PDB file of C-alpha atoms in Angstrom:
ATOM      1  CA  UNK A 142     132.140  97.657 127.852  1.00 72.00           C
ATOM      2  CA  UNK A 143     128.552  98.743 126.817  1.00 84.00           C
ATOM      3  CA  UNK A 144     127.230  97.263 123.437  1.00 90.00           C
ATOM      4  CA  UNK A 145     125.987 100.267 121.679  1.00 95.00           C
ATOM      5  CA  UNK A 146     123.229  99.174 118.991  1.00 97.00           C
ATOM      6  CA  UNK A 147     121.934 101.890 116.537  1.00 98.00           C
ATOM      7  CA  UNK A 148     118.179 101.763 115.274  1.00 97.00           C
ATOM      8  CA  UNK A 149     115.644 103.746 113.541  1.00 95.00           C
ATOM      9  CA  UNK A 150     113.719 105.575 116.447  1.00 93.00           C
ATOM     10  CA  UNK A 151     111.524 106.729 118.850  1.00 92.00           C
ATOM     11  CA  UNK A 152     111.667 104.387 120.992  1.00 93.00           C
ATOM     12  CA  UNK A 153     109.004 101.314 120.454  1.00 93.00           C
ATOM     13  CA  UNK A 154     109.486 101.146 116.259  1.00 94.00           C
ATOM     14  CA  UNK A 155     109.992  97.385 114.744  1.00 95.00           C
ATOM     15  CA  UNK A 156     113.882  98.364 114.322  1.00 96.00           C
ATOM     16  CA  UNK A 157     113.881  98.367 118.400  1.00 96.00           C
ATOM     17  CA  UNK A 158     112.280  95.132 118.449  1.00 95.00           C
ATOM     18  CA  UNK A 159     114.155  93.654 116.155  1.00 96.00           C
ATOM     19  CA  UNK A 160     117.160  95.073 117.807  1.00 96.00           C
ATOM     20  CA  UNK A 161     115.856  93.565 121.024  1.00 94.00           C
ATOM     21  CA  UNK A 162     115.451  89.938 119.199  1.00 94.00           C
ATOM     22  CA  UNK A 163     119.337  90.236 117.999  1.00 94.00           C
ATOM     23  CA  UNK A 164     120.288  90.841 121.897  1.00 91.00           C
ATOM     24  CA  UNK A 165     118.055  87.669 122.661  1.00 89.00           C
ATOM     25  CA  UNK A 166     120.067  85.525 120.415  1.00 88.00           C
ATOM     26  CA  UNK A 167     123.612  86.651 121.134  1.00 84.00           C
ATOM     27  CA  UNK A 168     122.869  85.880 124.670  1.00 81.00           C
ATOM     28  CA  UNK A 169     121.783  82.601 123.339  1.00 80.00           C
ATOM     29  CA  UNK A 170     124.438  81.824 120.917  1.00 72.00           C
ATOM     30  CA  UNK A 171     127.036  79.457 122.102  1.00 52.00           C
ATOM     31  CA  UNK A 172     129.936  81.119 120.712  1.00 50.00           C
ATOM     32  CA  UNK A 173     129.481  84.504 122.461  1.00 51.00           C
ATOM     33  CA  UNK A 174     128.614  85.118 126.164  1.00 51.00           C
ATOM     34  CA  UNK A 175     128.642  87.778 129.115  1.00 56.00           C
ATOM     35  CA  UNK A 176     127.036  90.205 127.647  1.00 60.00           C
ATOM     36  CA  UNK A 177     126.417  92.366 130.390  1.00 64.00           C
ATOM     37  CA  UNK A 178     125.752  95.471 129.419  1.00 83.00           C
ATOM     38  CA  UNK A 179     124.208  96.909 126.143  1.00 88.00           C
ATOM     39  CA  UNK A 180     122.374 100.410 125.118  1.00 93.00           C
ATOM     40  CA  UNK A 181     119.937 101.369 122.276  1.00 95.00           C
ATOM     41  CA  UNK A 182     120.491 104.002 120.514  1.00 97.00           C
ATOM     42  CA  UNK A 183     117.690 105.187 118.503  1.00 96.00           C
ATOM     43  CA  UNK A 184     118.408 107.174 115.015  1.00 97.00           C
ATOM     44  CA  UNK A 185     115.746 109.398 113.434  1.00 94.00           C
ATOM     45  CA  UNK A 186     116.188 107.658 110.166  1.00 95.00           C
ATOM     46  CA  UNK A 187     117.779 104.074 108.623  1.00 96.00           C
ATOM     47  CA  UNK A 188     120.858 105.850 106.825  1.00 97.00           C
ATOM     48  CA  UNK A 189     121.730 107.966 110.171  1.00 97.00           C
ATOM     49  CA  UNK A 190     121.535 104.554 111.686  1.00 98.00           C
ATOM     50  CA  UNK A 191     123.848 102.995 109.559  1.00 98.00           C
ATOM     51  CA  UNK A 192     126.215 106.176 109.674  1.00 98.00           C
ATOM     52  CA  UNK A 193     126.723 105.824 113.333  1.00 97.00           C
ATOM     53  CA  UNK A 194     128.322 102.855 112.357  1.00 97.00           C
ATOM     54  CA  UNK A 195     130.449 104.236 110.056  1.00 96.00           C
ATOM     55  CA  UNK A 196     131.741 106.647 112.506  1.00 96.00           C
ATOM     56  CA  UNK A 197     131.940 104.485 115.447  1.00 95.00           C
ATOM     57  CA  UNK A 198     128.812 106.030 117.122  1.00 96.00           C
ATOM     58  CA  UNK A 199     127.161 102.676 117.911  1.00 96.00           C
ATOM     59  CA  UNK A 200     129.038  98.499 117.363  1.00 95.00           C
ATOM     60  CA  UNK A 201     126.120  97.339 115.440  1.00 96.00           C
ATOM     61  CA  UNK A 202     122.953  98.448 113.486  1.00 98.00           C
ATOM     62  CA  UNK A 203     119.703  97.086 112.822  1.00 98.00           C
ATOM     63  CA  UNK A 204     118.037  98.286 109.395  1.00 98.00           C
ATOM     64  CA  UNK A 205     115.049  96.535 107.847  1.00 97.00           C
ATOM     65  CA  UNK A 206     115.726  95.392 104.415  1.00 97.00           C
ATOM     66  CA  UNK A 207     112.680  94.182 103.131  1.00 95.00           C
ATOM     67  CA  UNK A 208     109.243  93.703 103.626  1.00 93.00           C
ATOM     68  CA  UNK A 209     107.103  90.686 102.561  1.00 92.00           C
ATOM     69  CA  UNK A 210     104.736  92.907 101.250  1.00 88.00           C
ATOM     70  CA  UNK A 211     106.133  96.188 100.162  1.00 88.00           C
ATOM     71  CA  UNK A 212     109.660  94.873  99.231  1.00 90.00           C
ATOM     72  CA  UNK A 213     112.917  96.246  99.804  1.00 92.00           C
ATOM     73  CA  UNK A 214     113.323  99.123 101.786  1.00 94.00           C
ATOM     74  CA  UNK A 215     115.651 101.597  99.272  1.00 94.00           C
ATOM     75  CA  UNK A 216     116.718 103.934 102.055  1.00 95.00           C
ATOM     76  CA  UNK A 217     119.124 101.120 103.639  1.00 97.00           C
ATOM     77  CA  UNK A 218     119.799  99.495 100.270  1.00 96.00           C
ATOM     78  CA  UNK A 219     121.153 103.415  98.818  1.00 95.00           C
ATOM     79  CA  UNK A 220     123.337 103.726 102.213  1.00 97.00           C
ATOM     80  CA  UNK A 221     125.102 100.708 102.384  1.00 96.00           C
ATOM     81  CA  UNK A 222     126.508 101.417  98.568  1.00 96.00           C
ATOM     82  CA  UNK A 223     127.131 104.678  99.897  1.00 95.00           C
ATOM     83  CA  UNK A 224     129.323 103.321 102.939  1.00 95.00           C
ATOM     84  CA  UNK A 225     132.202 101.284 103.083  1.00 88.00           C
ATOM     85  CA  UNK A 226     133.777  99.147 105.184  1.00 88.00           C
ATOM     86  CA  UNK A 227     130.299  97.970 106.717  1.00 96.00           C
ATOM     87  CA  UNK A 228     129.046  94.120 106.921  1.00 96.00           C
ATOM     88  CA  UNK A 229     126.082  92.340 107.121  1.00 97.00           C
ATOM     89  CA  UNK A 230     126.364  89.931 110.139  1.00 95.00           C
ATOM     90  CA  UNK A 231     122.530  88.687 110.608  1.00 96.00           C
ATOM     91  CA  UNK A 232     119.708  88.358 109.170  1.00 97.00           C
ATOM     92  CA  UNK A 233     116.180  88.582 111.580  1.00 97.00           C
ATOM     93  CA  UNK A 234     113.042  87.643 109.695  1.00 97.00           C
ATOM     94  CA  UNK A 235     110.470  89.373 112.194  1.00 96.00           C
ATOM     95  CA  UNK A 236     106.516  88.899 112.190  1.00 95.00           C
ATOM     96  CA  UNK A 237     104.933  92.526 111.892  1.00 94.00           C
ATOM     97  CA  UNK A 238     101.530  92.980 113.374  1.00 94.00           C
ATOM     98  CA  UNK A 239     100.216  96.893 112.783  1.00 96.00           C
ATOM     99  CA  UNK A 240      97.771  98.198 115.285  1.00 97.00           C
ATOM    100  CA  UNK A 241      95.836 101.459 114.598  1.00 97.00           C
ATOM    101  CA  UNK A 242      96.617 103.759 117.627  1.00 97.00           C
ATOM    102  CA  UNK A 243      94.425 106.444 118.723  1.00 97.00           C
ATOM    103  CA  UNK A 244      92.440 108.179 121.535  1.00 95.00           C
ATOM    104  CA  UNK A 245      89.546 108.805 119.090  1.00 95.00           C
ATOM    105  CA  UNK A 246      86.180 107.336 120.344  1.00 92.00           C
ATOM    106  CA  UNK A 247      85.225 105.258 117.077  1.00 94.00           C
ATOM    107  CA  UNK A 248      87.137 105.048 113.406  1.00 95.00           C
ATOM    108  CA  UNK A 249      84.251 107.154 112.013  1.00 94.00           C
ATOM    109  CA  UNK A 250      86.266 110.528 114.101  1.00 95.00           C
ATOM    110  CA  UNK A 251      89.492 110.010 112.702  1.00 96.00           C
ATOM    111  CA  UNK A 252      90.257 112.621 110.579  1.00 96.00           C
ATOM    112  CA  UNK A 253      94.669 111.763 109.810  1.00 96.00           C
ATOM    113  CA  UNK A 254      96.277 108.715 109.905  1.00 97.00           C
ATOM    114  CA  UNK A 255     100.642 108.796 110.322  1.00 97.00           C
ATOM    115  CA  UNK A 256     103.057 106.308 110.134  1.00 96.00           C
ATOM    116  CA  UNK A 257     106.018 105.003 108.123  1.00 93.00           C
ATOM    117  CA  UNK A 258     105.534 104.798 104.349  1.00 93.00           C
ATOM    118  CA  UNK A 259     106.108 100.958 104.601  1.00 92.00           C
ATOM    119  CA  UNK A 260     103.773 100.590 107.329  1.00 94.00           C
ATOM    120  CA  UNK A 261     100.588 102.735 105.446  1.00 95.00           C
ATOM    121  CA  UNK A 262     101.441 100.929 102.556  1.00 93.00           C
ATOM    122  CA  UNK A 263     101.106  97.556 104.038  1.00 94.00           C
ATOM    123  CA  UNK A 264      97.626  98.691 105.516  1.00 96.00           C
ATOM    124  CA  UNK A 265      96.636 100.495 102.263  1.00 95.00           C
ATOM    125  CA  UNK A 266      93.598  97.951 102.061  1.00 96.00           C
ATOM    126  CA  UNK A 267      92.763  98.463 105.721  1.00 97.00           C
ATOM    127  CA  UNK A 268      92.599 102.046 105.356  1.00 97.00           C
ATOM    128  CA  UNK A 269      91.216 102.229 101.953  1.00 96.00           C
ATOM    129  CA  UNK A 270      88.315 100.190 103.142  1.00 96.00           C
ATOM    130  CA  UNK A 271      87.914 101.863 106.809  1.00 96.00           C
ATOM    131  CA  UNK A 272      88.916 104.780 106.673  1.00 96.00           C
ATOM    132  CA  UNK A 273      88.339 105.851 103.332  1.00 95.00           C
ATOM    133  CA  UNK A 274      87.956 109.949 103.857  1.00 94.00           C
ATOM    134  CA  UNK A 275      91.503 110.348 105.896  1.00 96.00           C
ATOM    135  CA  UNK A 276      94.265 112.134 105.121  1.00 96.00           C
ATOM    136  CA  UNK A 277      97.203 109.850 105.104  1.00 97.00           C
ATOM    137  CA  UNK A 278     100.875 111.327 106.420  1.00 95.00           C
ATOM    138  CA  UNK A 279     104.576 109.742 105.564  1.00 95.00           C
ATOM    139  CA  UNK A 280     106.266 110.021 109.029  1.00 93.00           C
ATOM    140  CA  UNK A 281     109.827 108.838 109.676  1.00 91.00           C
ATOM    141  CA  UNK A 282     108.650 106.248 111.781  1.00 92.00           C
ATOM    142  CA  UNK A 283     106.206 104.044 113.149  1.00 93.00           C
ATOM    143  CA  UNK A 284     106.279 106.000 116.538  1.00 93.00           C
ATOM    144  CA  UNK A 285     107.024 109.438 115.465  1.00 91.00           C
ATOM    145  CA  UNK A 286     103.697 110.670 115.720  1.00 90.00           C
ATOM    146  CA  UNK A 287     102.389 109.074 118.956  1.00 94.00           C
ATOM    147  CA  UNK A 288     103.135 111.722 121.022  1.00 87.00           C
ATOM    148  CA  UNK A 289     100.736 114.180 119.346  1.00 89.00           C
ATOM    149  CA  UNK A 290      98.074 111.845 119.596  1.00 94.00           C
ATOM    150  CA  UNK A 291      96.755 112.537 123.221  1.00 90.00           C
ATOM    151  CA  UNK A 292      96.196 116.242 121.686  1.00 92.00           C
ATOM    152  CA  UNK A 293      94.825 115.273 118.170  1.00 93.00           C
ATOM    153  CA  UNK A 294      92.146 112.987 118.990  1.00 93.00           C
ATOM    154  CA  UNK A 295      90.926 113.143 115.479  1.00 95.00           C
ATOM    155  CA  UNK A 296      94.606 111.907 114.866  1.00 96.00           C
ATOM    156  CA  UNK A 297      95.872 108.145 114.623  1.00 97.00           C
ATOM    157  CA  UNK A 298      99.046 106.658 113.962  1.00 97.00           C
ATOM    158  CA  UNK A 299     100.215 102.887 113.263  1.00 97.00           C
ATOM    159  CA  UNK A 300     101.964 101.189 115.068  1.00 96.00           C
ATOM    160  CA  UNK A 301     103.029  98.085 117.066  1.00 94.00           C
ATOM    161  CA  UNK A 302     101.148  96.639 119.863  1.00 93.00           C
ATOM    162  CA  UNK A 303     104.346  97.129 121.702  1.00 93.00           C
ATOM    163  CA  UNK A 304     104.379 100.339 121.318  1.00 95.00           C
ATOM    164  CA  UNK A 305     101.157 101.560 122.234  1.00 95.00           C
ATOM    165  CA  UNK A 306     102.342  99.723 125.491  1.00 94.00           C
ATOM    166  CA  UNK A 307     105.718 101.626 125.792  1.00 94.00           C
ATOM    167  CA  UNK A 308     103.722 104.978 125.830  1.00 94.00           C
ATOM    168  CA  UNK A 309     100.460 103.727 127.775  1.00 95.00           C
ATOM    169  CA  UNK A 310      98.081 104.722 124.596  1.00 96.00           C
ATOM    170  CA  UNK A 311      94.994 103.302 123.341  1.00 96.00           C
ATOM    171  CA  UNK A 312      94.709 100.472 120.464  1.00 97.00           C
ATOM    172  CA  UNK A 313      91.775 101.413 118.433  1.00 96.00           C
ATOM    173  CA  UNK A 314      92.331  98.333 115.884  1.00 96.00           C
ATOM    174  CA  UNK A 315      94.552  95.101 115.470  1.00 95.00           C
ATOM    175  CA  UNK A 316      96.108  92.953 112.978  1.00 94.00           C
ATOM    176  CA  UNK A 317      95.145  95.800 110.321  1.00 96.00           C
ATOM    177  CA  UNK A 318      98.043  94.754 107.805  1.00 94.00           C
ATOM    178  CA  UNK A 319      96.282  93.208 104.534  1.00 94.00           C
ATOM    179  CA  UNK A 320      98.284  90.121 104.723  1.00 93.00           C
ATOM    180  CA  UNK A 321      98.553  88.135 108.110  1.00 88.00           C
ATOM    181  CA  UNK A 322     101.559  86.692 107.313  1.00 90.00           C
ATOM    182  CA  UNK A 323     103.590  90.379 107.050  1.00 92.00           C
ATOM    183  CA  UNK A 324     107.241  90.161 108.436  1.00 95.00           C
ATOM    184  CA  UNK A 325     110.393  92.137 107.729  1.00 96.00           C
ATOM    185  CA  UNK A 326     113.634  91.124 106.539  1.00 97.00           C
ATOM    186  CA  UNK A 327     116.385  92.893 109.101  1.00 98.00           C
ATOM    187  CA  UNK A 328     119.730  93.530 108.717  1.00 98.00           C
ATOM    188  CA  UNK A 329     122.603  93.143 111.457  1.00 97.00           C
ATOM    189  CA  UNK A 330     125.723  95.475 110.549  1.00 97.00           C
ATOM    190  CA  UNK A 331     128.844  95.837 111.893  1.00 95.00           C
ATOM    191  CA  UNK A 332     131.924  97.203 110.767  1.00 91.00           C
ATOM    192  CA  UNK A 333     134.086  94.456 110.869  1.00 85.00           C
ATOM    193  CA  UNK A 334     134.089  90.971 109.183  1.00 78.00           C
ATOM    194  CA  UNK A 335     131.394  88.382 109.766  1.00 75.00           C
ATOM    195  CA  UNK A 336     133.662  85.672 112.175  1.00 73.00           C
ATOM    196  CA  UNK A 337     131.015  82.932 112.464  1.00 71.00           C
ATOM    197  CA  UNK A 338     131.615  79.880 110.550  1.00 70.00           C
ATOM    198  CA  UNK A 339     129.065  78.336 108.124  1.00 80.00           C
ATOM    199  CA  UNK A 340     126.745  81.490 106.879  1.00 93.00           C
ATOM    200  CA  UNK A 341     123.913  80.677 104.371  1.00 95.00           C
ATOM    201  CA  UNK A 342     123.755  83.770 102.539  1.00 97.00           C
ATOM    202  CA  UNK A 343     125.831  86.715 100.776  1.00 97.00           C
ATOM    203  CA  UNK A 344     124.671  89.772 100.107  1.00 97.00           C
ATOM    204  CA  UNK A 345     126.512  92.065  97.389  1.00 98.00           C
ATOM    205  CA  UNK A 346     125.972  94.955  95.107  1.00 97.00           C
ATOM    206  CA  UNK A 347     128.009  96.071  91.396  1.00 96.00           C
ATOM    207  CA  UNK A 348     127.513  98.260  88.750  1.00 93.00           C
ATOM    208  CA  UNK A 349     128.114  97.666  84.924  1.00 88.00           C
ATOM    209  CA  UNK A 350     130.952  98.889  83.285  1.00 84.00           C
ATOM    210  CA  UNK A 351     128.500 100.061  80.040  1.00 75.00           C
ATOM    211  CA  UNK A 352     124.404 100.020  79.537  1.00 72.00           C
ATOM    212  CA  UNK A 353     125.195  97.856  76.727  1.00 73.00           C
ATOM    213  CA  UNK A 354     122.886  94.570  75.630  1.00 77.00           C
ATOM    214  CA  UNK A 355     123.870  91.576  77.836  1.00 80.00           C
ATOM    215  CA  UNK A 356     125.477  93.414  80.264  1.00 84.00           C
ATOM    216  CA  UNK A 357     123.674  92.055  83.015  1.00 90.00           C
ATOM    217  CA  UNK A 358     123.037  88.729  81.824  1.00 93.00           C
ATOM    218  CA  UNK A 359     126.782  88.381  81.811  1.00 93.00           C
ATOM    219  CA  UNK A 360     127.201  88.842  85.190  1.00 94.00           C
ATOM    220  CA  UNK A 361     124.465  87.131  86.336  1.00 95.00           C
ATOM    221  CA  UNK A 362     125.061  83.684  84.243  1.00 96.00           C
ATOM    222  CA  UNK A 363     128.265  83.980  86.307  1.00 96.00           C
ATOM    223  CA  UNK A 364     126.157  82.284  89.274  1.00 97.00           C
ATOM    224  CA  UNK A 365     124.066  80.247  87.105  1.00 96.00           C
ATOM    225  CA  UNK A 366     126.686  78.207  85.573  1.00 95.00           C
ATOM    226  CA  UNK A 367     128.261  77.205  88.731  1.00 96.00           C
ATOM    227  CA  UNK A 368     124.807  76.517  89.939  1.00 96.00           C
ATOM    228  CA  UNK A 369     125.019  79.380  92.737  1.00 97.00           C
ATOM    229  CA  UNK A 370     121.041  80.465  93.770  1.00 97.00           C
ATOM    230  CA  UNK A 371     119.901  83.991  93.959  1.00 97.00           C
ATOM    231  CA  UNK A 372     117.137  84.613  96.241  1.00 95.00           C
ATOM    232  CA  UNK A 373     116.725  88.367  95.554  1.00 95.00           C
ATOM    233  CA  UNK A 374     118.001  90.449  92.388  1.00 95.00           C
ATOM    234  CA  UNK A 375     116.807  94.016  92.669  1.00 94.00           C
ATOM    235  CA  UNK A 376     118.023  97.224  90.812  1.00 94.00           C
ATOM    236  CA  UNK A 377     118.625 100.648  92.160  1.00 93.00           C
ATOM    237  CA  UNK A 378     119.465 104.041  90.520  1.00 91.00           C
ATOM    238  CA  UNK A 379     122.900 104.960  90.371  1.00 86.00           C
ATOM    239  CA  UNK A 380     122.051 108.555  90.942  1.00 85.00           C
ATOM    240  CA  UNK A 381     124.462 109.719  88.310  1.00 83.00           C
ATOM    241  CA  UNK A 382     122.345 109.581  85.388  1.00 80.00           C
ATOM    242  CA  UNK A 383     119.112 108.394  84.154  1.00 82.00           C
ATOM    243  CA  UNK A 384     118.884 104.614  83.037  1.00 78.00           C
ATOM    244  CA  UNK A 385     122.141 103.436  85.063  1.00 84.00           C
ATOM    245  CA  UNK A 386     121.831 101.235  87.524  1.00 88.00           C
ATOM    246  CA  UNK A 387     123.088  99.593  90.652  1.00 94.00           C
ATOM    247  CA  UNK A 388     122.395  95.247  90.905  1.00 96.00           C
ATOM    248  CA  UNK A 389     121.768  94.041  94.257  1.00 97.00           C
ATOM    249  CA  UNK A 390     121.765  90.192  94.774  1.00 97.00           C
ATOM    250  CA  UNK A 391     121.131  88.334  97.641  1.00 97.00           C
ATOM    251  CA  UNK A 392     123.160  84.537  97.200  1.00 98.00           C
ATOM    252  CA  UNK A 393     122.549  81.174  99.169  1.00 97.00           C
ATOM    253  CA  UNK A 394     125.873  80.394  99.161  1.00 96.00           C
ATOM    254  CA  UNK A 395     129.088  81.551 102.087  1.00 95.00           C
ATOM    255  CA  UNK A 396     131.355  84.427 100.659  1.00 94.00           C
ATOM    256  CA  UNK A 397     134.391  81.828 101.826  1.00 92.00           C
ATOM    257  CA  UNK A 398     133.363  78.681 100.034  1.00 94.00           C
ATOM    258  CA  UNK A 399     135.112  78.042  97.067  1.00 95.00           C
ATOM    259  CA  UNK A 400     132.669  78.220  94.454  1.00 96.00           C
ATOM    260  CA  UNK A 401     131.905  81.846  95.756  1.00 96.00           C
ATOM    261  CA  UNK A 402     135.688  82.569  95.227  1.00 96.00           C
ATOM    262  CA  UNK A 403     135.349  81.284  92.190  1.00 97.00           C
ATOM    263  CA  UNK A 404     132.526  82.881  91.220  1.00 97.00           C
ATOM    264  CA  UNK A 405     133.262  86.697  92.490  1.00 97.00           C
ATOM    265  CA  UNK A 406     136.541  86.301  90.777  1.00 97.00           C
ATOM    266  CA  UNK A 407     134.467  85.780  87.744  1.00 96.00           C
ATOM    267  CA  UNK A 408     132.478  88.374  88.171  1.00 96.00           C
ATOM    268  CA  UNK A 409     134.720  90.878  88.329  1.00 95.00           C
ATOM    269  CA  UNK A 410     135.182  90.425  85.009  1.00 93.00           C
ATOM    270  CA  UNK A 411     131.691  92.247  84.594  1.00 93.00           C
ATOM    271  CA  UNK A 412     131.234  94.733  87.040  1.00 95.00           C
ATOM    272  CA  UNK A 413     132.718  98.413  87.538  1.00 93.00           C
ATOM    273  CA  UNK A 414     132.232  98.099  91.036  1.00 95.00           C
ATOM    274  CA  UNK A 415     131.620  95.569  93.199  1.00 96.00           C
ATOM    275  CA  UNK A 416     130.230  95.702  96.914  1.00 97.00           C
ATOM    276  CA  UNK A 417     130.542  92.530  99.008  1.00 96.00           C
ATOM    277  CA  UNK A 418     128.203  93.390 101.805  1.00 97.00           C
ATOM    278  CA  UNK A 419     128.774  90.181 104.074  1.00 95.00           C
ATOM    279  CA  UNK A 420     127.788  86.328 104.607  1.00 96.00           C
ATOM    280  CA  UNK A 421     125.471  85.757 107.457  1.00 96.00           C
ATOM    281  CA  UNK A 422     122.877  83.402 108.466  1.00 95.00           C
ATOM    282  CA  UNK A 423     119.000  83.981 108.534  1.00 95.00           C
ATOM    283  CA  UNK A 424     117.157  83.555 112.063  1.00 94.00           C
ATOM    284  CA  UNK A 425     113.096  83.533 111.690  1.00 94.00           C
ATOM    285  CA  UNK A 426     111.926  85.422 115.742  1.00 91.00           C
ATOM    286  CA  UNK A 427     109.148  83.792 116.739  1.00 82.00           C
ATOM    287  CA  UNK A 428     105.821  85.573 117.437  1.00 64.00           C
ATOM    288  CA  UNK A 429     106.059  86.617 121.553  1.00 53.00           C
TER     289      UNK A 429
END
């Protein structure tokens, strides 16, 4: 049976590599082996990604969560509230290097500059001090645009080294991120419960029953009196109506250990409704 593994495409984006690190340690994982057969499926955005999921498109997805620099990415944040019945089974913290792609002769020619929003906002600094007289273009991807760039050559796009490899194009710049030590958070989902033993983390999401003082402090004093870390609290628009909002926490504790039962059954207490995305553990991928 082919492993079917849904990711934010064309071909060559961070998703794919990421995806590709996943395979690399479920082949190394001693609890799972023999897998002999797997396919990529690229999605042209992160929610279609995760949707393909949802209607048994594709086994497993790999979203990017967050961003050392830039934060969380809201598109896969929004979509997993809007799903059900998908888990978190992995976390991949990946090292992102941005190249600037382009068949232009020097910087000084480039005229337009695509990529991802995350990835020109993570080289806003670069650009800003390079390439100060571009026009800058949102893109669904990092690799959306390459293909135009062989007939723009007042065009560029960024992108991964990797990628200008995949499609055989020039790198006009490296390492043009403002801060070396960039990575992205990934997310493994699946549709079915997490079965390995001993996760690290839980990720969940709940709205308050009222926008009422202490409403929030209630739920989250919940984990601090049990002495339960949060790594990451974020809020997100419920999309219903101005000043309501969803929490999304990120815990350092397993869903199945019993001060986490204890806890969430406390918390309900609190919450309208409350999203338990999944325990997992959190593997760092080493620079190749």
């Amino acid at each position: 049976m082919t492993l079917k593994i849904a990711h934010l495409g064309p071909p060559g984006t961070y998703s794919e590599q990421a995806a590709l690190s996943y395979l690399t340690w479920l082949n190394n994982h001693q609890e799972i082996t023999n897998l002999k057969s797997f396919e990529l499926c690229p999605y042209p955005t992160i929610s279609q990604s995760l949707q393909a999921v949802a209607k048994s498109e594709a086994a497993i997805a790999v979203v990017p969560v967050e961003n050392s620099i830039e934060g969380s990415v809201n598109m896969t944040l929004d979509t997993l509230w809007q799903l059900d019945n998908l888990k978190i089974h992995l976390a991949l913290i990946l090292p992102i290097q941005h190249t600037l792609i382009s068949f232009a002769k020097s910087l000084d020619s480039i005229k337009n500059v695509y990529s991802h929003p995350q990835a020109l906002a993570q080289c806003q600094g670069w650009i800003s001090q390079l390439l100060p007289n571009v026009k800058v273009t949102p893109s669904n991807s990092t690799t959306e645009a390459l293909q135009r760039l062989e007939q723009e050559t007042t065009t560029a796009a960024i992108s991964s080294s990797r990628a200008a490899q995949l499609y055989n194009l020039p790198i006009l710049a490296s390492g043009i991120n403002d801060y070396p030590e960039n990575c992205t958070r990934f997310w493994v989902v699946r549709s079915e419960e997490n079965n390995i033993s001993a996760c690290t983390h839980t990720s969940l999401a709940f709205s308050a029953p009222a926008n009422v003082p202490g409403a929030l402090v209630k739920a989250l004093q919940v984990f601090a009196h049990l002495g339960i870390n949060l790594s990451r609290i974020e809020s997100r628009p419920t999309k219903r109506s101005l000043g309501e909002y969803l929490f999304y926490l990120d815990i350092e504790a397993d869903v199945n250990a019993q001060i986490m039962i204890s806890a969430l059954e406390e918390l309900q207490n609190y919450t309208e409704v409350l999203k338990i995305f999944g325990s997992y553990s959190v593997v760092t991928i080493s620079e190749s």
